[in-house]
Short mmCIF file of N, CA, C and O in Angstrom, two decimals:
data_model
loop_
_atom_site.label_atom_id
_atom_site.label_comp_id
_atom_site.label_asym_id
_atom_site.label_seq_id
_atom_site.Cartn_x
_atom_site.Cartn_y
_atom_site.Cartn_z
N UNK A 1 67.97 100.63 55.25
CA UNK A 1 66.84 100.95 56.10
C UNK A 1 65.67 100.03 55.76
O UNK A 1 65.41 99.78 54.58
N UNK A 2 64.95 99.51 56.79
CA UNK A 2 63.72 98.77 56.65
C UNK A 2 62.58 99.59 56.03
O UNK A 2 62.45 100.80 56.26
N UNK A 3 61.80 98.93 55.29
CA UNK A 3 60.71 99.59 55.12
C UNK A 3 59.27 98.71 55.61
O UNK A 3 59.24 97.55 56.03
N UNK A 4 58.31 99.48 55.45
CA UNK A 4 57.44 98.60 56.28
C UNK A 4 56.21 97.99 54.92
O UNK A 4 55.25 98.70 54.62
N UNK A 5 56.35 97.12 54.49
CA UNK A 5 55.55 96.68 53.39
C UNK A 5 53.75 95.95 53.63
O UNK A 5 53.80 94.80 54.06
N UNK A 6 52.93 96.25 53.50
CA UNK A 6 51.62 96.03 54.09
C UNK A 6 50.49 94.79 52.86
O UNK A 6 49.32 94.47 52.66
N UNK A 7 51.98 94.48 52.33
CA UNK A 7 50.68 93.28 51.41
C UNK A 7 52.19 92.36 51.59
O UNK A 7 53.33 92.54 52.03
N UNK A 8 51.15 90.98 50.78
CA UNK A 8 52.22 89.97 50.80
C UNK A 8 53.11 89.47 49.85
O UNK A 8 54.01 88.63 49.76
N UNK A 9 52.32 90.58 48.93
CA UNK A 9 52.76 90.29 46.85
C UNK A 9 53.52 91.38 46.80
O UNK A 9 52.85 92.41 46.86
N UNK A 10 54.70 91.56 46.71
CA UNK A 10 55.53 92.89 46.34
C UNK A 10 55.72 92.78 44.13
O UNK A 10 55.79 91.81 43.38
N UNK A 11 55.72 94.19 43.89
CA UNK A 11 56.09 94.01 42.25
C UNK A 11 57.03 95.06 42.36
O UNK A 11 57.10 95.57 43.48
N UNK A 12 58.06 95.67 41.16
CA UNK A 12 58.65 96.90 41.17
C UNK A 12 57.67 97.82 39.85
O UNK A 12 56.59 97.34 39.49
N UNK A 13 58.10 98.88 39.35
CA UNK A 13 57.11 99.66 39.07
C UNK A 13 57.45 99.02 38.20
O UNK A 13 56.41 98.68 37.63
N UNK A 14 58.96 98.28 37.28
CA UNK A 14 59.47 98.02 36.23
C UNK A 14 58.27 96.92 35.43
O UNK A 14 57.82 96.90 34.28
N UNK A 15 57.96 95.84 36.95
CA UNK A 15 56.80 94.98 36.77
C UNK A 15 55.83 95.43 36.44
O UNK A 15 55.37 94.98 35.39
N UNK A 16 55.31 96.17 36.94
CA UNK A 16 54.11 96.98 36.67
C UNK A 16 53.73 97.60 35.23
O UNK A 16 52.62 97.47 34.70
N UNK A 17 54.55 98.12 34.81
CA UNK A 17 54.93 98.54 33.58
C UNK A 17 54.42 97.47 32.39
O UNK A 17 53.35 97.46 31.78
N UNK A 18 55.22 96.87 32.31
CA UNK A 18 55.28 95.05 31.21
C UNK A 18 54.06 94.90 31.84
O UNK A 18 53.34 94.96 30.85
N UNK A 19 53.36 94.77 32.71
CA UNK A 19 52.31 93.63 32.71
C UNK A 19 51.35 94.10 33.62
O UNK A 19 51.28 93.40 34.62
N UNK A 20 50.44 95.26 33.59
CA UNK A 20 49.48 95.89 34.97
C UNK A 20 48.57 94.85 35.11
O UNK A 20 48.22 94.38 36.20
N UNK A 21 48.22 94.52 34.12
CA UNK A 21 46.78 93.25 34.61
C UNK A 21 47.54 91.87 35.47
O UNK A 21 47.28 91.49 36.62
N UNK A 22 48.22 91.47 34.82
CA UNK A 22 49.08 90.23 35.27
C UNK A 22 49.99 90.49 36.53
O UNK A 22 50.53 89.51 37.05
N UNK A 23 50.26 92.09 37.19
CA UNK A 23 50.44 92.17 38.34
C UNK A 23 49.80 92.18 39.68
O UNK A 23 50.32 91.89 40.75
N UNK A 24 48.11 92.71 39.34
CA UNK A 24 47.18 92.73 40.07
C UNK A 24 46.72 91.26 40.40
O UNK A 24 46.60 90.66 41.47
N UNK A 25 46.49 90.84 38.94
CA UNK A 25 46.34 89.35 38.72
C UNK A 25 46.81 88.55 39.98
O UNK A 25 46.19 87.82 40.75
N UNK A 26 48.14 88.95 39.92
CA UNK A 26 49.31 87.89 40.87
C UNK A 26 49.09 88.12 42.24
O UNK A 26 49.56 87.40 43.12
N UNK A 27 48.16 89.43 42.51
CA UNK A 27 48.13 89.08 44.18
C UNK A 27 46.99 88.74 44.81
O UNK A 27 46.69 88.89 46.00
N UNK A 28 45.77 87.83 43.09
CA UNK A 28 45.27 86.98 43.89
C UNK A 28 43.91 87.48 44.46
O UNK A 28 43.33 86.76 45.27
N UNK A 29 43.31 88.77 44.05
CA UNK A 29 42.23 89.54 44.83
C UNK A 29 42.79 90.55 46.33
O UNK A 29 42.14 91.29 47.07
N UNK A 30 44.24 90.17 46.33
CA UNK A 30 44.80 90.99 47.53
C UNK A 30 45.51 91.91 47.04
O UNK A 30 45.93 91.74 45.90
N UNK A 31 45.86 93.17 47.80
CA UNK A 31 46.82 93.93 47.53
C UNK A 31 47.94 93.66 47.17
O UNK A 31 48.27 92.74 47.92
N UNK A 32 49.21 93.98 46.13
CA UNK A 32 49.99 94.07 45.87
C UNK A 32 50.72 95.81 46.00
O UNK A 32 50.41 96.90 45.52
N UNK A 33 52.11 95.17 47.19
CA UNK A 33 52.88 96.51 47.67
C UNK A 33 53.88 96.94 46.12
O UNK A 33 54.82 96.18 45.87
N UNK A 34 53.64 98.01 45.26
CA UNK A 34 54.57 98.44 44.32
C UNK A 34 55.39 99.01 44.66
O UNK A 34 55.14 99.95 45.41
N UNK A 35 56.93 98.71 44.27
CA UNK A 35 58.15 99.09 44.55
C UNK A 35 59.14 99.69 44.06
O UNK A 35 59.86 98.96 43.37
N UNK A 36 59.43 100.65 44.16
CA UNK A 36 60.28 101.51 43.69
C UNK A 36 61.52 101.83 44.36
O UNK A 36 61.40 102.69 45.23
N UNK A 37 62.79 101.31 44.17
CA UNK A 37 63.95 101.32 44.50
C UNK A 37 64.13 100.60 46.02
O UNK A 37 64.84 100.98 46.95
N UNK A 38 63.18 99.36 45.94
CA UNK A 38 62.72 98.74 47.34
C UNK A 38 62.08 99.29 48.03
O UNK A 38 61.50 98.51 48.78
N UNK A 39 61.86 100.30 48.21
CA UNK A 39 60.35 100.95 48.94
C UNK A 39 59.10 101.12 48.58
O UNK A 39 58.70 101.81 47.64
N UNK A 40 58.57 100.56 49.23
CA UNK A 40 57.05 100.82 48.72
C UNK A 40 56.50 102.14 48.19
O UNK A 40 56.37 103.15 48.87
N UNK A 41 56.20 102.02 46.85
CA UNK A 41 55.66 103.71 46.45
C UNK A 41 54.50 103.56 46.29
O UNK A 41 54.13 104.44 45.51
N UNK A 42 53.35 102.70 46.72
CA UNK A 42 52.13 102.43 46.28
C UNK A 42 51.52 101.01 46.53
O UNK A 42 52.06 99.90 46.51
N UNK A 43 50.21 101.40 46.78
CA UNK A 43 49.90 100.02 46.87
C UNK A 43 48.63 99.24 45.06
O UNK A 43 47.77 100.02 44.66
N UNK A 44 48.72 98.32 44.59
CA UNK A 44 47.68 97.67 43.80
C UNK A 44 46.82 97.44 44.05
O UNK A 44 46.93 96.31 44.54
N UNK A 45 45.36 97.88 44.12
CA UNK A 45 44.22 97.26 44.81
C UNK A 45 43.40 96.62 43.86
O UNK A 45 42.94 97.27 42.92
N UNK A 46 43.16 95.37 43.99
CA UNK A 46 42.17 95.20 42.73
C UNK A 46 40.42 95.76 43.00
O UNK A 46 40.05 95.92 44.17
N UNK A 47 39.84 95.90 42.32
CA UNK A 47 38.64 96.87 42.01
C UNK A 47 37.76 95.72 43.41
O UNK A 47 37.73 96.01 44.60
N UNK A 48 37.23 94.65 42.88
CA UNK A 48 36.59 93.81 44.06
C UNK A 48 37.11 94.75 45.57
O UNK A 48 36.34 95.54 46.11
N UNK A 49 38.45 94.49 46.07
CA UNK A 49 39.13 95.02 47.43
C UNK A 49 38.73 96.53 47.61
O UNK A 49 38.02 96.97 48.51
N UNK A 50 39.16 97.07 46.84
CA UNK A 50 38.80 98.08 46.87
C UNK A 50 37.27 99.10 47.66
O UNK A 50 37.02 100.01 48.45
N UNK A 51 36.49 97.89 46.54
CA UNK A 51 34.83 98.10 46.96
C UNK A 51 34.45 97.87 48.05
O UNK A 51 33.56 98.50 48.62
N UNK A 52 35.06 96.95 48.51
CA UNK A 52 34.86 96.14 50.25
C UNK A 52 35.67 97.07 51.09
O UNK A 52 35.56 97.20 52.31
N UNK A 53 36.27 97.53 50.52
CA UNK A 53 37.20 98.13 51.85
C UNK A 53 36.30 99.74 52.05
O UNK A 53 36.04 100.15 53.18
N UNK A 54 35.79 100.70 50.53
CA UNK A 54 35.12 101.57 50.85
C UNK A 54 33.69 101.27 51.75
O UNK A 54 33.23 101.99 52.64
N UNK A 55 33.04 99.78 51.13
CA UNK A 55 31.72 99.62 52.02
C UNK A 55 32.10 99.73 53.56
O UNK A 55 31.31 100.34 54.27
N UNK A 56 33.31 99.15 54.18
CA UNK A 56 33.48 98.80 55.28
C UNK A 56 33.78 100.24 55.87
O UNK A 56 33.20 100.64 56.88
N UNK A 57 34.79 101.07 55.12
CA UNK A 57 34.61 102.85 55.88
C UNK A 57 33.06 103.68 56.21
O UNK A 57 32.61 104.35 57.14
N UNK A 58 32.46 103.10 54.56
CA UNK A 58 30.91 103.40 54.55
C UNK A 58 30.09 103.42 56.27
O UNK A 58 29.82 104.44 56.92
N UNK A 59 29.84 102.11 56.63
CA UNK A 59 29.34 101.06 57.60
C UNK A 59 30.11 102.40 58.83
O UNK A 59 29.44 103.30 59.34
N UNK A 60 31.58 102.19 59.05
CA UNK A 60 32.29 102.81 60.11
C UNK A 60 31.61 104.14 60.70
O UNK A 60 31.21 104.38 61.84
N UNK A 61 31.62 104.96 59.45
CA UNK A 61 31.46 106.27 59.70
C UNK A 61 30.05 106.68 59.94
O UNK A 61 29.69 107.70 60.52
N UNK A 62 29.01 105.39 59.23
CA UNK A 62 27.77 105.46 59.79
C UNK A 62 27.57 105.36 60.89
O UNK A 62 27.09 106.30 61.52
N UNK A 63 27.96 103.87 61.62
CA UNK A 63 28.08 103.51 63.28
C UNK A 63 28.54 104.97 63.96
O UNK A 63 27.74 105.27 64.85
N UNK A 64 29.33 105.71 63.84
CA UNK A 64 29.97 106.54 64.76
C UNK A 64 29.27 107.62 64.57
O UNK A 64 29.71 108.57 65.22
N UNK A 65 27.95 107.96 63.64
CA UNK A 65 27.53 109.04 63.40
C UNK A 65 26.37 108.80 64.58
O UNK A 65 26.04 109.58 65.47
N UNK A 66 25.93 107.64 64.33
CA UNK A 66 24.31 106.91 65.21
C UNK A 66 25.30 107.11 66.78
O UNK A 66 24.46 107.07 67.67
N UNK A 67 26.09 107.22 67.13
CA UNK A 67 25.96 107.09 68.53
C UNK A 67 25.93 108.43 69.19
O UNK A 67 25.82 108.51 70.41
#
């Protein structure tokens, strides 16, 4: 079965494990999809992405409150 993977850096958790900094590391300031038995069980966000992505819900939910 396909799964639907939403970053471009896949790790398995096994990766994750040995090396959390050096996995985040590897996708670069982007998400990394974590994998567990080939399916995505999670995604890596590094802290920077993260922040940008809450400012940008921030911003959203303001706009839709003002109208």
């Amino acid at each position: 079965m396909a799964h639907r993977v939403l970053a471009e850096m896949t790790a398995s958790v096994s990766e994750l494990k040995k090396n959390p900094l050096g996995t985040v590391a590897a996708g670069e300031d982007f998400p990394v999809a974590i994998l567990s038995r080939n399916k995505p069980a999670f995604y890596c966000i590094p802290a920077k992405a993260f922040e940008a992505m809450m400012e940008r819900l921030e911003v959203s939910k303001k706009l839709r409150t003002d109208e």
